[in-house]
Short mmCIF file of N, CA and C in Angstrom, two decimals:
data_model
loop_
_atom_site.label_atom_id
_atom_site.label_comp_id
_atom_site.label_asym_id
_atom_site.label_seq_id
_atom_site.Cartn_x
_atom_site.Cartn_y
_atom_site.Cartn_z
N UNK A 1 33.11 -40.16 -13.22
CA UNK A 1 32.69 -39.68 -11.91
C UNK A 1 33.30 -38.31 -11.63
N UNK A 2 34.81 -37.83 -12.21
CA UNK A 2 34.85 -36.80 -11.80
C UNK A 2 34.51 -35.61 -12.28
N UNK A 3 33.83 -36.14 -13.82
CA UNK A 3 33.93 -35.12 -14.67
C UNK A 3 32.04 -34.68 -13.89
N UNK A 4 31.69 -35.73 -13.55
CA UNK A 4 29.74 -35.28 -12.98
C UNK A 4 30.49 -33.98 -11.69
N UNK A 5 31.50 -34.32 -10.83
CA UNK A 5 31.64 -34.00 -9.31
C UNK A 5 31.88 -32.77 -10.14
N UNK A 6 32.88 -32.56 -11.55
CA UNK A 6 32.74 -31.05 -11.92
C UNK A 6 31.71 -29.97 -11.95
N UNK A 7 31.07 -30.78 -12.81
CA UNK A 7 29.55 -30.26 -13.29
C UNK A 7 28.81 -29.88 -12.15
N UNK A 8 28.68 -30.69 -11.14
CA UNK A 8 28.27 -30.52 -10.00
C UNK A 8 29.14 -29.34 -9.16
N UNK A 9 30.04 -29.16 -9.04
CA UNK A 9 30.72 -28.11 -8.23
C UNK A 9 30.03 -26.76 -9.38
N UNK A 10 30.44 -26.81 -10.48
CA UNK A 10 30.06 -25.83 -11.50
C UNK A 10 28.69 -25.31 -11.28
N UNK A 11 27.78 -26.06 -10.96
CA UNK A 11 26.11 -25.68 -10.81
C UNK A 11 26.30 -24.83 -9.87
N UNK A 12 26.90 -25.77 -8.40
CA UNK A 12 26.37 -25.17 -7.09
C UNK A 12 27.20 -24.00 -7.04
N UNK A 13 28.15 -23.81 -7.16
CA UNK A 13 28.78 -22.14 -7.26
C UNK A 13 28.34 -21.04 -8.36
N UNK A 14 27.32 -21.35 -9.62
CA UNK A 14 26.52 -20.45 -9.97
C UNK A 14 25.35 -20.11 -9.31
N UNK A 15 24.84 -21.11 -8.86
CA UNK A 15 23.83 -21.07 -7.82
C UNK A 15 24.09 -20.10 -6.56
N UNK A 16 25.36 -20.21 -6.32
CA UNK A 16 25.30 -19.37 -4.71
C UNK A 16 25.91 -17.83 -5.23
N UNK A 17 26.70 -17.85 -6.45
CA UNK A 17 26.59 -16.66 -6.73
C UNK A 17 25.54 -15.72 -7.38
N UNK A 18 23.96 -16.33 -8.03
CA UNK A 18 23.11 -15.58 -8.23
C UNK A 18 22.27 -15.39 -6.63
N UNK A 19 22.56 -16.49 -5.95
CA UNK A 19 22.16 -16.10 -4.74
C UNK A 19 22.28 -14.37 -4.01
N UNK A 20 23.88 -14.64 -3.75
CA UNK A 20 24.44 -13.61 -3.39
C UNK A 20 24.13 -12.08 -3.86
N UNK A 21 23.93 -12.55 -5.55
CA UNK A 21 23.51 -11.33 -6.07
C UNK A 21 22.47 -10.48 -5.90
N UNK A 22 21.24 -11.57 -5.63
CA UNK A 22 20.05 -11.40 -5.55
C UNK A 22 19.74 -10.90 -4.37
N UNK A 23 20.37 -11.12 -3.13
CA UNK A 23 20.49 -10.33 -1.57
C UNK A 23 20.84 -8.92 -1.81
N UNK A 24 21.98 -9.21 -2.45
CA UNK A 24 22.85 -7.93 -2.71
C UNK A 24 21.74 -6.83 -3.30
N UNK A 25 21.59 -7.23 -4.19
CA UNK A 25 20.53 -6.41 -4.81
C UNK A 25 19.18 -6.01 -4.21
N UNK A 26 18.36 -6.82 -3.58
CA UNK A 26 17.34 -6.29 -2.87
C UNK A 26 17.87 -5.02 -1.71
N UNK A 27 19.01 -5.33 -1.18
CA UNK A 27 19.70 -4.63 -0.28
C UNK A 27 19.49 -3.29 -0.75
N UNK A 28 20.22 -3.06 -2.06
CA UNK A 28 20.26 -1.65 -2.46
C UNK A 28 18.85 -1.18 -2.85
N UNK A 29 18.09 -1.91 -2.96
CA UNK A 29 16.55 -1.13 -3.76
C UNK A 29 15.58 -1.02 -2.27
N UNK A 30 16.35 -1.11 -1.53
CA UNK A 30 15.14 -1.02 -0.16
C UNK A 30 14.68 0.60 -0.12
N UNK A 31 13.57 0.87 0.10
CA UNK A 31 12.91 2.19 0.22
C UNK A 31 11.97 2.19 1.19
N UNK A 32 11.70 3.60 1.85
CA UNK A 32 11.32 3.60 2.85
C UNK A 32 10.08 3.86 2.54
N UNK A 33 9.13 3.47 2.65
CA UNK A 33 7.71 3.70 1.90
C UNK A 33 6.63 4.77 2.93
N UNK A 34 7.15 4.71 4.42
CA UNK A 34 6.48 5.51 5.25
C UNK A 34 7.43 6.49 5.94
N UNK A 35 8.27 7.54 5.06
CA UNK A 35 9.35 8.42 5.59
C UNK A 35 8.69 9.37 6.49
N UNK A 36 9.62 9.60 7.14
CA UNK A 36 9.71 11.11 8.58
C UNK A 36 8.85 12.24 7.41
N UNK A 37 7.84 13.37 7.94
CA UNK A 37 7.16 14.22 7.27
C UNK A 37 7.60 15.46 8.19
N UNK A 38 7.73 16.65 7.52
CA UNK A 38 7.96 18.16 8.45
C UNK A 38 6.43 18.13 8.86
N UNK A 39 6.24 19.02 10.30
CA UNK A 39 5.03 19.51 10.58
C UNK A 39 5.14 20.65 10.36
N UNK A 40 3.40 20.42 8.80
CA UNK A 40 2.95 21.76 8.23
C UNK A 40 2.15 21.37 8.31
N UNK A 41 0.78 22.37 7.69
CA UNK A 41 -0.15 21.64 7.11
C UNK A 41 -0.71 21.03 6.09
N UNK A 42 0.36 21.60 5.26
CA UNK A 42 0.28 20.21 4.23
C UNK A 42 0.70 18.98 4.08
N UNK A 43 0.55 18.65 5.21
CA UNK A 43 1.36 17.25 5.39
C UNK A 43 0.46 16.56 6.58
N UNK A 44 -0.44 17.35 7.64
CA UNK A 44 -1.46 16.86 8.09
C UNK A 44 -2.80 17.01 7.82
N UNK A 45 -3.01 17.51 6.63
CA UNK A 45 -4.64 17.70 5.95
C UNK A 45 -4.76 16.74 5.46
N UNK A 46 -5.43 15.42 6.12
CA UNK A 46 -6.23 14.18 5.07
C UNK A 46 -7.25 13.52 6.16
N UNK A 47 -7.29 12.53 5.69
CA UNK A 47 -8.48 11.97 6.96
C UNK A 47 -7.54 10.96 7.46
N UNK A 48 -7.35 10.88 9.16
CA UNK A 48 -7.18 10.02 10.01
C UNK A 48 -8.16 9.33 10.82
N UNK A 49 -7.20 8.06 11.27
CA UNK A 49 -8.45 7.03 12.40
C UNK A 49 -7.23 7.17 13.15
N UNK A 50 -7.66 7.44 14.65
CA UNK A 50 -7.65 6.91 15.68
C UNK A 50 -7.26 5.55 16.35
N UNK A 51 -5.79 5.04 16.09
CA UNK A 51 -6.13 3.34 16.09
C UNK A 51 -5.53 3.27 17.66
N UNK A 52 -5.22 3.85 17.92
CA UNK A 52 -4.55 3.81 19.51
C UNK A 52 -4.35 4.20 20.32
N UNK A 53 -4.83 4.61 22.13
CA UNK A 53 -4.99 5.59 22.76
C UNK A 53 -4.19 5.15 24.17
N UNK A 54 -3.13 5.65 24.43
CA UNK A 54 -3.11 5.48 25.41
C UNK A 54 -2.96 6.14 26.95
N UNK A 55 -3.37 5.89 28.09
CA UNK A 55 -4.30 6.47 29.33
C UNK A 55 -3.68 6.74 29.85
N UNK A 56 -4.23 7.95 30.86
CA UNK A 56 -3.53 8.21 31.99
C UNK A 56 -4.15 7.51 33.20
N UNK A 57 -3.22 7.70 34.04
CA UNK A 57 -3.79 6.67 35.47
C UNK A 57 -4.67 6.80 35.79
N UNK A 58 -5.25 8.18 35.50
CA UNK A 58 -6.87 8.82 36.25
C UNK A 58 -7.81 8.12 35.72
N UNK A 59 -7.53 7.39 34.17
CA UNK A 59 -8.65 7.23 33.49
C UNK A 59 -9.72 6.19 33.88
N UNK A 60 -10.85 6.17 34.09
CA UNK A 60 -11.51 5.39 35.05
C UNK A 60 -11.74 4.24 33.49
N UNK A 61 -12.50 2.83 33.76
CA UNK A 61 -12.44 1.61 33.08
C UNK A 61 -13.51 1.77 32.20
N UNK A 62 -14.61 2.94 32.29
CA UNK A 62 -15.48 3.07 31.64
C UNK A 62 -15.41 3.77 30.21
N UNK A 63 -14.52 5.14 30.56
CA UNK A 63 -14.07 5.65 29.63
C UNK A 63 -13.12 4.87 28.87
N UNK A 64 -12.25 4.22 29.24
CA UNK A 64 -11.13 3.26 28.59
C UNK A 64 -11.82 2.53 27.36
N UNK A 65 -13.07 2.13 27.69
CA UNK A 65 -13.77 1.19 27.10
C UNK A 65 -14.41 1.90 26.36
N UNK A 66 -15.11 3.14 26.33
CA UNK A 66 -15.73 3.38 25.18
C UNK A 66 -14.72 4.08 23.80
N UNK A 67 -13.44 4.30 24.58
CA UNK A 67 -12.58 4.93 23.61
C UNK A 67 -11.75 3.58 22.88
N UNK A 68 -11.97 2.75 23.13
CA UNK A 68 -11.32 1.19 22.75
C UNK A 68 -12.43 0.82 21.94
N UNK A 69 -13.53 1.19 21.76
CA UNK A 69 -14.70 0.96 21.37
C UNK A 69 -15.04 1.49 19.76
N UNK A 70 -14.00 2.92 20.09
CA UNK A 70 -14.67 3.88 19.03
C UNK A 70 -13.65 3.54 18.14
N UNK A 71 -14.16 4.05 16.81
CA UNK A 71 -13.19 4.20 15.95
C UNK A 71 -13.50 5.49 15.00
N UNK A 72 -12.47 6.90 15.59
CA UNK A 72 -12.51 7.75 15.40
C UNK A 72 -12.01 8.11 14.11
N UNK A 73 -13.14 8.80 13.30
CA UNK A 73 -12.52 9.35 12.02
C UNK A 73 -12.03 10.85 12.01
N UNK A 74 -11.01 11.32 11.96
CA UNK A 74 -10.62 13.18 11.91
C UNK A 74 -10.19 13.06 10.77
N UNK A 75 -10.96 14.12 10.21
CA UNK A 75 -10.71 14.82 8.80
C UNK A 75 -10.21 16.27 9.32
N UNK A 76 -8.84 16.59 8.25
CA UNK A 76 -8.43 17.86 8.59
C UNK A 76 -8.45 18.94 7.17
N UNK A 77 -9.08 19.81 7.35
CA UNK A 77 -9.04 20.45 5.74
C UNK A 77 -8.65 22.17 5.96
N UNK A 78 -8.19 22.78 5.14
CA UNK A 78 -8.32 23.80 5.28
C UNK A 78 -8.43 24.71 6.55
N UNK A 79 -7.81 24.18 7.61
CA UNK A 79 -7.92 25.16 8.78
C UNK A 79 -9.50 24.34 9.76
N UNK A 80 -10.21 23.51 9.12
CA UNK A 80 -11.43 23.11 10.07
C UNK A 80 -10.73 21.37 10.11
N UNK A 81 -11.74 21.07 10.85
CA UNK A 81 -11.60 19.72 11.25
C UNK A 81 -13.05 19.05 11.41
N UNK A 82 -13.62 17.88 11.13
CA UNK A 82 -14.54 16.73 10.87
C UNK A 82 -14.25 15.93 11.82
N UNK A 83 -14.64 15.23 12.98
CA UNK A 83 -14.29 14.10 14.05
C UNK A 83 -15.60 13.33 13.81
N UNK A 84 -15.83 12.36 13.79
CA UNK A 84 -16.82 11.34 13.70
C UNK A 84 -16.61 10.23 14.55
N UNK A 85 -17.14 9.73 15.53
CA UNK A 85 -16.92 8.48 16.15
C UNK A 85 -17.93 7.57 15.37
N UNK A 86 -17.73 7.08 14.59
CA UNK A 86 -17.64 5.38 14.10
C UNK A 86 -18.77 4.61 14.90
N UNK A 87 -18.37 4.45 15.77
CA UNK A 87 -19.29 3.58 17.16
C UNK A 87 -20.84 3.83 17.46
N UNK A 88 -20.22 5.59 17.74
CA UNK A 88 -21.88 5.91 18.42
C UNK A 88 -22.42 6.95 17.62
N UNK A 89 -21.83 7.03 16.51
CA UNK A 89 -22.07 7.95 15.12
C UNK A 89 -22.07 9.68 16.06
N UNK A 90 -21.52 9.93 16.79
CA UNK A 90 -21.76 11.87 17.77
C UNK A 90 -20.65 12.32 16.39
N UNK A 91 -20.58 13.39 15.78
CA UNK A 91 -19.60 14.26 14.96
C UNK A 91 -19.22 15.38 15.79
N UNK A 92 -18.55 16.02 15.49
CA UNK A 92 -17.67 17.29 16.11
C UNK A 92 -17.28 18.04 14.86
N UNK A 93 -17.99 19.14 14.92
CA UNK A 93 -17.07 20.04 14.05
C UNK A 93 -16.28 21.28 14.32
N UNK A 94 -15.50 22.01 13.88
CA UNK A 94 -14.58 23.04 14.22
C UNK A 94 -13.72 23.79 13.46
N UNK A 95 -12.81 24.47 14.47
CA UNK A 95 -11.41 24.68 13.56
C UNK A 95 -10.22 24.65 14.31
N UNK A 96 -8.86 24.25 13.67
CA UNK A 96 -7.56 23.83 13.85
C UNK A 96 -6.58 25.19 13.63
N UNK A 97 -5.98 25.18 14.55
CA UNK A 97 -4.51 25.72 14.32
C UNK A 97 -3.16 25.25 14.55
N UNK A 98 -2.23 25.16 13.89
CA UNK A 98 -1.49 24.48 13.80
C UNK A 98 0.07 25.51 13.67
N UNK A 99 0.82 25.45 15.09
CA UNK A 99 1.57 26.31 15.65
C UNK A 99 2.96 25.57 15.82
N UNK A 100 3.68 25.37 15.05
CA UNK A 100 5.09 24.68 15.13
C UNK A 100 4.38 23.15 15.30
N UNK A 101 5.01 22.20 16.29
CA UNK A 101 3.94 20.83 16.18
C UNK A 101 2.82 20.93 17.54
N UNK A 102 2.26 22.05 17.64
CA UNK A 102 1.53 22.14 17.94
C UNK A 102 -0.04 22.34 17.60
N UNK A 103 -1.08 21.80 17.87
CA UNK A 103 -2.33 21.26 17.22
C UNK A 103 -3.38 21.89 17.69
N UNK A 104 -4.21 22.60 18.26
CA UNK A 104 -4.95 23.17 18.89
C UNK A 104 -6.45 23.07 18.00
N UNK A 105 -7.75 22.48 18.50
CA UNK A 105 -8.50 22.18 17.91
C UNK A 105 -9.84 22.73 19.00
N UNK A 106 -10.52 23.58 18.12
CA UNK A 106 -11.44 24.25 18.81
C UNK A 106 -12.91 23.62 18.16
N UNK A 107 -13.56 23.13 19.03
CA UNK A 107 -14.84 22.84 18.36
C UNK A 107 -16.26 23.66 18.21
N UNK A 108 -17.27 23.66 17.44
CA UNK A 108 -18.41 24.45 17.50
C UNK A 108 -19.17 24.64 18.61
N UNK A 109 -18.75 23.42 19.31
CA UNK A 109 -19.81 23.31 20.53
C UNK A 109 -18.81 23.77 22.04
N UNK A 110 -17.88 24.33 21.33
CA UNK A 110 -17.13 25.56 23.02
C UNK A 110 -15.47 24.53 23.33
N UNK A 111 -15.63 23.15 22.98
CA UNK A 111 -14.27 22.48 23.49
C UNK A 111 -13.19 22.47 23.08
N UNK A 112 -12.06 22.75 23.29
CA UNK A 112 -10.87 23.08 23.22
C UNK A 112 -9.91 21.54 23.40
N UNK A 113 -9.12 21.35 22.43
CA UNK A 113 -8.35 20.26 22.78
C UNK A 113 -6.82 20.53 22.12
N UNK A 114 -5.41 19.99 22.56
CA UNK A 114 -4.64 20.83 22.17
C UNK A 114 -3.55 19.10 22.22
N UNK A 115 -2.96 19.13 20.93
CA UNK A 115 -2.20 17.95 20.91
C UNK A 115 -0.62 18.84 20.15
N UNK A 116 0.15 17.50 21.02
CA UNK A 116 1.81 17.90 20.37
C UNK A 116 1.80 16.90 19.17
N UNK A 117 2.77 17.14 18.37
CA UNK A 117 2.57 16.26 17.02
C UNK A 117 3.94 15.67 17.45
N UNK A 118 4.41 14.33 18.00
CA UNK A 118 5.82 14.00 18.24
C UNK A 118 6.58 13.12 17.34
N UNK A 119 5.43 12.71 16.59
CA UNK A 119 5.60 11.65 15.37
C UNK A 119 4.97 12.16 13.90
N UNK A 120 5.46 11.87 12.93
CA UNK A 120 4.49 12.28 11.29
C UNK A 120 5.17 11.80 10.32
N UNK A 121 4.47 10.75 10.03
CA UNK A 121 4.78 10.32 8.34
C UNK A 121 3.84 10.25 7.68
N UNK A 122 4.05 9.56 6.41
CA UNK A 122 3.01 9.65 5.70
C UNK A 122 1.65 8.70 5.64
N UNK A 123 1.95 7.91 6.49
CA UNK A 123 0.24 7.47 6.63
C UNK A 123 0.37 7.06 7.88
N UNK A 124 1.04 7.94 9.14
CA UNK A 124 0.86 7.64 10.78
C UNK A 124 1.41 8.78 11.71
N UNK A 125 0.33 8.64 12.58
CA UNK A 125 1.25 9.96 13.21
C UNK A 125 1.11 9.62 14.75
N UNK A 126 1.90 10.55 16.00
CA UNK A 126 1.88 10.08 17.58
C UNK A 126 1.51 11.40 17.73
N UNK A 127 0.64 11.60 18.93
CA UNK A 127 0.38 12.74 19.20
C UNK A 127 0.35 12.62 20.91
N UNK A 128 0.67 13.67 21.42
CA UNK A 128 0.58 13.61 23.02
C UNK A 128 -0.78 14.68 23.21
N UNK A 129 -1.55 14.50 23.76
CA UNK A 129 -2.75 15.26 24.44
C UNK A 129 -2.20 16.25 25.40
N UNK A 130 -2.44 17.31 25.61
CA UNK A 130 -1.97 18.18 26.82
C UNK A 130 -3.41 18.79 27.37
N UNK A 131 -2.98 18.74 28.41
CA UNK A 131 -4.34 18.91 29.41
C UNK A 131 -5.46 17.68 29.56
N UNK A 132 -5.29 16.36 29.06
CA UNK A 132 -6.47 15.86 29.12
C UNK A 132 -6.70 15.30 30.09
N UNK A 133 -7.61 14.64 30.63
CA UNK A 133 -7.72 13.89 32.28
C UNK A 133 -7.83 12.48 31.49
N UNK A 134 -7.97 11.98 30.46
CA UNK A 134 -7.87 10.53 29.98
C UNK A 134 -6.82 10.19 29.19
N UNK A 135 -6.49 10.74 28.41
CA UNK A 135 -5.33 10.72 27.26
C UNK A 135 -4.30 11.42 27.46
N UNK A 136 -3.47 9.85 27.50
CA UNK A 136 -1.69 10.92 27.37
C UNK A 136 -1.35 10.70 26.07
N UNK A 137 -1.88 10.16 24.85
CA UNK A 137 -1.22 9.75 23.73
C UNK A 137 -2.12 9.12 22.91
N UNK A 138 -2.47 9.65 20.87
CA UNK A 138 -3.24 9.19 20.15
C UNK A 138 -2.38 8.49 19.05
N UNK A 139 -2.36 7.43 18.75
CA UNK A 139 -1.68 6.88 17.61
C UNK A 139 -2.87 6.93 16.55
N UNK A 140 -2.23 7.54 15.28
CA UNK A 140 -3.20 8.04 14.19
C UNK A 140 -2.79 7.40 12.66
N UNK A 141 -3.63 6.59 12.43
CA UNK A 141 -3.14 6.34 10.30
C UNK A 141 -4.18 6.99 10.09
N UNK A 142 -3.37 6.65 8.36
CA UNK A 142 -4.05 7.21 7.03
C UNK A 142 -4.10 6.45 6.18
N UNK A 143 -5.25 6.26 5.10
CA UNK A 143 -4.84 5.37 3.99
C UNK A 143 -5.44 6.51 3.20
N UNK A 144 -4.77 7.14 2.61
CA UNK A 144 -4.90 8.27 2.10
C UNK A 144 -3.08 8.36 1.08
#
């Protein structure tokens, strides 16, 4: 009997020391798979969606709803920009400038829209809207 209670102590303390190891070790191999990005533009030229918008008080329930609705594609290339709403298929085309984290997006058809970049990694970004009467804030991925 005491020689089993050995054997038995012997197991369970190899056991808790590959345990231990095995924590230990995942510990050190952790990587950050979606790190902090500088704002350039090589680091915001790919295609984004639109996954999250959120309102200012003004915003009436109609607009809320069709922007909850859409699912906006922006492509950024070379100084222009591609917007596609998903939903009601309207496109936007233009061009971008991109001024410290500042975003300024001019379209073909005369509209002006101007976002702060407050967030950027590599497949998400936060943006604050300035000037808009609906949007105080765009949450943006990438699977890119």
């Amino acid at each position: 009997m005491g020689r089993f209670i050995n054997i038995f102590a012997s197991v369970c303390l190899v056991l808790v020391g590959m345990t231990l190891q095995s924590c230990s070790a995942e510990d050190n191999n952790m990587v950050d798979t979606n790190p902090a990005k500088e704002v350039k533009s090589v680091n915001i030229e790919k295609k984004w969606i639109a996954a999250h918008f959120n309102f200012t008080p003004e915003c009436d329930r109609v607009s809320k709803e069709a922007y909850q609705k859409s699912s906006i594609e922006i492509s950024l290339k070379n100084g222009t920009f591609t917007a596609v709403d998903q939903y009601s298929l309207k496109q936007s085309k233009g061009v971008y400038v991109l001024e410290g984290n500042r975003l300024t997006m001019k379209s073909d058809r005369g509209n002006t829209f101007i976002y702060k970049i407050v967030e950027l990694n590599q497949r998400d970004a936060v943006v604050e809207a300035i000037g808009d009467k609906n949007i105080l804030s765009i949450e943006l991925v990438s699977f890119e």
